[in-house]
Short mmCIF file of C-alpha atoms in Angstrom, two decimals:
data_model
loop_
_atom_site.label_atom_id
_atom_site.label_comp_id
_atom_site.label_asym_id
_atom_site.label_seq_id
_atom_site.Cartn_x
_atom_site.Cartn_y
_atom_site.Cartn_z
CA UNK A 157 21.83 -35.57 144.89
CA UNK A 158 25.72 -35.32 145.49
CA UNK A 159 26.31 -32.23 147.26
CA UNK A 160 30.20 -30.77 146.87
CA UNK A 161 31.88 -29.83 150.07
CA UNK A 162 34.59 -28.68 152.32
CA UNK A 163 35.66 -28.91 155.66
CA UNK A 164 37.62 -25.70 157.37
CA UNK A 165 39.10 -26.44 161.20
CA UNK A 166 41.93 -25.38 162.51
CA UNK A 167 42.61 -28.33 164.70
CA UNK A 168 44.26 -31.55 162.74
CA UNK A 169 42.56 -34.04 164.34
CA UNK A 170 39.06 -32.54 164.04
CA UNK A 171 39.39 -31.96 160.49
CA UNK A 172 40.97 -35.45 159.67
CA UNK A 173 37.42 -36.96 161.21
CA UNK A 174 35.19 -34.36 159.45
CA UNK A 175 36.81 -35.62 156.07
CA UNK A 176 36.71 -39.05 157.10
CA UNK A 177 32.76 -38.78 157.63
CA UNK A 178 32.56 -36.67 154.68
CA UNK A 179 34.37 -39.24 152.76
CA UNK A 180 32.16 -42.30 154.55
CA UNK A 181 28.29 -40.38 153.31
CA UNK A 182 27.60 -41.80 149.80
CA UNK A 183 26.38 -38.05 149.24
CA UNK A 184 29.06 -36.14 149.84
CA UNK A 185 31.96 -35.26 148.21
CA UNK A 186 34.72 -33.61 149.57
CA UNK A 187 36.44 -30.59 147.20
CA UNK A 188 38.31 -29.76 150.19
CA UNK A 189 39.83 -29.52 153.64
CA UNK A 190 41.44 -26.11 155.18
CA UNK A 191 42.92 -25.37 158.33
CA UNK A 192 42.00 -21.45 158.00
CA UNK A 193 38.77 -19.68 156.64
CA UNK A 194 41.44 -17.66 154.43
CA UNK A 195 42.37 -20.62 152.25
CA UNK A 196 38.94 -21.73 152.56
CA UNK A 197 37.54 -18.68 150.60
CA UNK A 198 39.94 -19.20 147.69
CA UNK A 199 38.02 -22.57 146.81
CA UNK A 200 34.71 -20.87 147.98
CA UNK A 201 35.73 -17.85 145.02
CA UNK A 202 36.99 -20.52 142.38
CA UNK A 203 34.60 -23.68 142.85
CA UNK A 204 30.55 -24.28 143.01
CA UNK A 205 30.64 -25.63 147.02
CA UNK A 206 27.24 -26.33 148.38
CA UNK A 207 27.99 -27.24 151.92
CA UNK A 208 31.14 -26.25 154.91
CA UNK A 209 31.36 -28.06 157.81
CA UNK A 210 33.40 -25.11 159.71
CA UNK A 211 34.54 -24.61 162.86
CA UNK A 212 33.97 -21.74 164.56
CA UNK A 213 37.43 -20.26 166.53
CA UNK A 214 39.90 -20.24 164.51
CA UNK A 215 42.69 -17.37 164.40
CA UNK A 216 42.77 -14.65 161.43
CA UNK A 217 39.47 -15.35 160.22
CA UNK A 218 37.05 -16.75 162.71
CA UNK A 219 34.01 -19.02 161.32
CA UNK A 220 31.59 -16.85 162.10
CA UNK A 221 33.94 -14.14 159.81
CA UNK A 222 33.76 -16.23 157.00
CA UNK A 223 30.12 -17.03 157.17
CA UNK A 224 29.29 -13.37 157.13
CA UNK A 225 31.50 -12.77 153.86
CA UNK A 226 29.25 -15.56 152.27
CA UNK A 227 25.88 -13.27 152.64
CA UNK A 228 26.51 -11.14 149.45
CA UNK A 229 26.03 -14.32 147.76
CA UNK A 230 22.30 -15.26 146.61
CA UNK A 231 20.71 -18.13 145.40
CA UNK A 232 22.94 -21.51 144.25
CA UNK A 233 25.80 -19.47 144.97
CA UNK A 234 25.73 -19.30 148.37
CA UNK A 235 26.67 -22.52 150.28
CA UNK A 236 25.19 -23.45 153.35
CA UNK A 237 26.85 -23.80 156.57
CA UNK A 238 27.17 -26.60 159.66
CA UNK A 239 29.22 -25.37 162.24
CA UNK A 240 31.06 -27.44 164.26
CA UNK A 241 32.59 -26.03 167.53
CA UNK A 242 33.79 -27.15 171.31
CA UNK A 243 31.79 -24.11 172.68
CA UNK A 244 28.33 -24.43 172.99
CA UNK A 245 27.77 -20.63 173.37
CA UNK A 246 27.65 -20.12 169.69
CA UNK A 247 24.36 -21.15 168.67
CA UNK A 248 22.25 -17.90 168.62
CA UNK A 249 25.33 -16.75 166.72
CA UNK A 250 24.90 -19.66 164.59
CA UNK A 251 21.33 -19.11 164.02
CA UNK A 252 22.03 -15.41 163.16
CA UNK A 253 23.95 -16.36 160.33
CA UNK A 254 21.74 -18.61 158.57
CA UNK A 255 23.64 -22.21 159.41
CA UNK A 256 21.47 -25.35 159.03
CA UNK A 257 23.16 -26.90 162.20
CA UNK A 258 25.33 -26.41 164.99
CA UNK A 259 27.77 -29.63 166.04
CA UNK A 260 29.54 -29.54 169.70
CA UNK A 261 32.09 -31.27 169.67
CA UNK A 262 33.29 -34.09 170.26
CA UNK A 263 30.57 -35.79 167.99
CA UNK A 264 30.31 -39.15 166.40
CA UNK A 265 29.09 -40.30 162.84
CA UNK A 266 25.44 -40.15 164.12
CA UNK A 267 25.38 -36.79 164.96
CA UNK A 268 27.46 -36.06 161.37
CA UNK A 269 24.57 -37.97 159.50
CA UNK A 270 22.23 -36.27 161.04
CA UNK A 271 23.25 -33.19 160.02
CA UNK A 272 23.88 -33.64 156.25
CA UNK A 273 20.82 -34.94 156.04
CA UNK A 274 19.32 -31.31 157.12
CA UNK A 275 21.43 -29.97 154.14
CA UNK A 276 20.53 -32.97 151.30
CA UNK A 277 16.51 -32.11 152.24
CA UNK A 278 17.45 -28.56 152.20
CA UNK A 279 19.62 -28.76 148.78
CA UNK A 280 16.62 -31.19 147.35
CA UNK A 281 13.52 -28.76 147.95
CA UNK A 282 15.77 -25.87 146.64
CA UNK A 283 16.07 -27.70 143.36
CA UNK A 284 12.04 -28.78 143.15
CA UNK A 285 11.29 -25.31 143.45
CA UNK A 286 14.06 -24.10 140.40
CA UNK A 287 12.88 -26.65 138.54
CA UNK A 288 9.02 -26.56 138.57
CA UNK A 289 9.52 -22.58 139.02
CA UNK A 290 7.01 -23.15 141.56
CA UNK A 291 6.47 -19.97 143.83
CA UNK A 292 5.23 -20.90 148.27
CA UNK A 293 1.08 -19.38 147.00
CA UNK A 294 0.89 -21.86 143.98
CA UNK A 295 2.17 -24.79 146.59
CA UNK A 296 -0.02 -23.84 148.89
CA UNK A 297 3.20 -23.78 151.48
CA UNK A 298 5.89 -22.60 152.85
CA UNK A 299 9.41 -23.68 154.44
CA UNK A 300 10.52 -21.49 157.22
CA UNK A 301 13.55 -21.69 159.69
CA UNK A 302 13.11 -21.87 162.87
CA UNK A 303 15.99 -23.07 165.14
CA UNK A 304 18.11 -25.49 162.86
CA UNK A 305 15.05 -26.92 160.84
CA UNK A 306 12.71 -26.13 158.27
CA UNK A 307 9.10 -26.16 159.03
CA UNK A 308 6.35 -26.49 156.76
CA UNK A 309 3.91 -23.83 156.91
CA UNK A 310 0.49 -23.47 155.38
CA UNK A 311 -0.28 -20.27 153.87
CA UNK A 312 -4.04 -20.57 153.76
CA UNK A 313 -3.09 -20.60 158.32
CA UNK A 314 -1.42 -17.72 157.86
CA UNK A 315 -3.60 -14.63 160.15
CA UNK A 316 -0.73 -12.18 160.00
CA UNK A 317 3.22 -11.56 160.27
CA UNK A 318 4.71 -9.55 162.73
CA UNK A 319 8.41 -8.16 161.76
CA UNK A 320 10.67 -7.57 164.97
CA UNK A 321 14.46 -6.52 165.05
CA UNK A 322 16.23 -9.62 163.60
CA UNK A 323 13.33 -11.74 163.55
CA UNK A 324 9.48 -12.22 162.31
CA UNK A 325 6.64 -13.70 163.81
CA UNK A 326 4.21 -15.99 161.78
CA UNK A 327 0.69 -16.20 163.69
CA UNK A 328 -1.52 -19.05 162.76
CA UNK A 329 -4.86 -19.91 162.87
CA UNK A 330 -5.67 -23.46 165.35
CA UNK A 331 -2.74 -22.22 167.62
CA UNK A 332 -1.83 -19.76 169.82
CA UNK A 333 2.26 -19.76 169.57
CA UNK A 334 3.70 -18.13 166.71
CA UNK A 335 6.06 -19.62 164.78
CA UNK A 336 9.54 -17.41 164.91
CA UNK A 337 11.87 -17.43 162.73
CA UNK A 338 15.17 -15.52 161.22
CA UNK A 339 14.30 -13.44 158.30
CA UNK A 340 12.77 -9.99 157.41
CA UNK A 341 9.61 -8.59 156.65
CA UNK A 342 10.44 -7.69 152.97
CA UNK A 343 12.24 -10.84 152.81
CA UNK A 344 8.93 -12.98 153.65
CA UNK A 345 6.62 -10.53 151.90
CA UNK A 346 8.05 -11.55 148.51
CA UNK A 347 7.12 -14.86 148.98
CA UNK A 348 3.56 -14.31 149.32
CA UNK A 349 1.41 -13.27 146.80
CA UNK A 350 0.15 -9.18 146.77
CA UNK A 351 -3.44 -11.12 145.92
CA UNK A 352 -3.44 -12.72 149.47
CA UNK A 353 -1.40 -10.56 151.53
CA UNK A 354 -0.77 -6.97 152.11
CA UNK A 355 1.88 -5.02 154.21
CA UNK A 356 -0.12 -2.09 156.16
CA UNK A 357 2.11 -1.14 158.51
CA UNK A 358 6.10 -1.18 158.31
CA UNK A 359 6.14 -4.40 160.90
CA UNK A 360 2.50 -5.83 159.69
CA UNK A 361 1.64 -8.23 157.03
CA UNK A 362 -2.46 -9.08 157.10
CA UNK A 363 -3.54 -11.91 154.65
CA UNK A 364 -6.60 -10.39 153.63
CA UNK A 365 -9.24 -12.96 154.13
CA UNK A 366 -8.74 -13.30 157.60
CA UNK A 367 -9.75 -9.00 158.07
CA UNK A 368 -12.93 -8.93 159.58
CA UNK A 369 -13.28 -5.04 159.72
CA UNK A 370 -11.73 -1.84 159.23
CA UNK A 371 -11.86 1.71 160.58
CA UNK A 372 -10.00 4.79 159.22
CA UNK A 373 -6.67 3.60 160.71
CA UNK A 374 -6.82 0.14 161.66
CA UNK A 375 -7.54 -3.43 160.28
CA UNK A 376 -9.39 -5.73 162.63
CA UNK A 377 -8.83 -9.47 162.41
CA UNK A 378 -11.56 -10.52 165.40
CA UNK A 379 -10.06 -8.88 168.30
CA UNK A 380 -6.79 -7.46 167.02
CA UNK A 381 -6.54 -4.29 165.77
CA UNK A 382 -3.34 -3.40 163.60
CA UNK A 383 -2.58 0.17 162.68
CA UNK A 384 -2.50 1.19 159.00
CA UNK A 385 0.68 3.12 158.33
CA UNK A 386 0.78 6.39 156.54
CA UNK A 387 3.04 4.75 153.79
CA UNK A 388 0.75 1.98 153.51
CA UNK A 389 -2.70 3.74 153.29
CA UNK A 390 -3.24 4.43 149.64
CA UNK A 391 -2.29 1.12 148.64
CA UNK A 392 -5.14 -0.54 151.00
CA UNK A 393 -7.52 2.00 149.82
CA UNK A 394 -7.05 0.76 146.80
CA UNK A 395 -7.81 -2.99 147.46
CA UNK A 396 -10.75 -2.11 149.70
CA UNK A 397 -12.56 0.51 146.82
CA UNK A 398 -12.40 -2.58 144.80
CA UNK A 399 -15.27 -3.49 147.05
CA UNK A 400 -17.26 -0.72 147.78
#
């Protein structure tokens, strides 16, 4: 897989090395180079791009700026991001906006590889899953992001999902740390098939196999007890008359 990209720094030097990597990884190939995230979103509006290596401050349009002007975009047409920075106070920030990894500079060809190898994996299980039109319950799986990798979660593990502000919480059975990662409720809940899982509360997702009991307002998995919401009610009342 050849994935097209550009590289958008504001700094000469910096960008003359990121193209020279670029240029050195078999696959790569470099559509572009820019030394503001203006220019940069000409080629993003006119060309298929799958991958920026962008730096982060840079005047008119910082990289953070342009990243969030790329979340409109869904699917293939939204390219994913390595930032590459001096500062290493931008990493939540990072995170927030969906990059695949963070470089401090100064880095070396190492580190570079390293990194575009996060995006060919990414890139690679995107395309299995267009073409076997495969959805995460029929693979039995799941990819989620947590930090700057994708892990590989079982579904059949999955207890229940906890949505927070900007983040959700995946509790598994054999361990006692949830998995956390940067996504939403809805988000997550379309992945996983209505047959398996149900929302009951506005920040709960049960998979339904793992309820051990119920009362008029709750769901009990084993000690736990998670509140049905109002909105939520008639559709579990539903699913349980199918068994009573």
């Amino acid at each position: 897989m050849i994935l097209n990209c550009i590289a958008v720094d504001d700094e000469p030097l910096a960008l003359g090395l990121i193209c020279s990597f670029i240029e050195q990884t078999p696959f790569l190939k470099l559509k572009g180079s820019f030394s503001s995230g203006i220019k940069a979103l000409e080629t993003l509006n006119e060309q298929d791009i799958d991958l920026i290596f962008l730096d982060i401050q840079m005047p008119d349009l910082t990289g953070l700026q342009l990243a969030r002007t790329l979340d409109g975009r869904s699917g293939n047409r939204r390219p994913r991001l390595i930032f590459t920075t001096a500062f290493n106070n931008y990493a939540l920030e990072g995170y927030k906006v969906d990059a695949l990894d963070y470089l401090l500079k100064p880095f070396d060809y190492e580190e570079f590889l390293k990194a575009a190898d996060k995006a060919r994996a990414y890139a690679e299980m995107q395309q299995a899953a267009a073409l076997t039109g495969s959805t995460a319950e029929q693979e039995g799986y799941l990819f989620l992001k947590v930090e700057y990798q994708l892990v590989r979660v079982a579904i059949k593990d999955i207890i229940y999902i906890e949505g927070l502000k900007d983040y959700v919480k995946v509790y598994l059975e054999h361990t006692d740390k949830p998995v956390l990662t940067l996504t939403s409720l809805k988000a997550l809940e379309q992945k996983l098939s209505p047959k398996t899982f149900m929302r009951v509360h506005r920040s709960y997702i049960v998979q339904l196999e793992k309820i051990t009991s119920v009362t008029k307002n709750a769901v009990n998995i084993g000690e736990l007890s998670i509140s049905i919401g109002d909105q939520y009610k008639e559709a579990f009342n539903g699913y349980l008359s199918k068994w009573l």
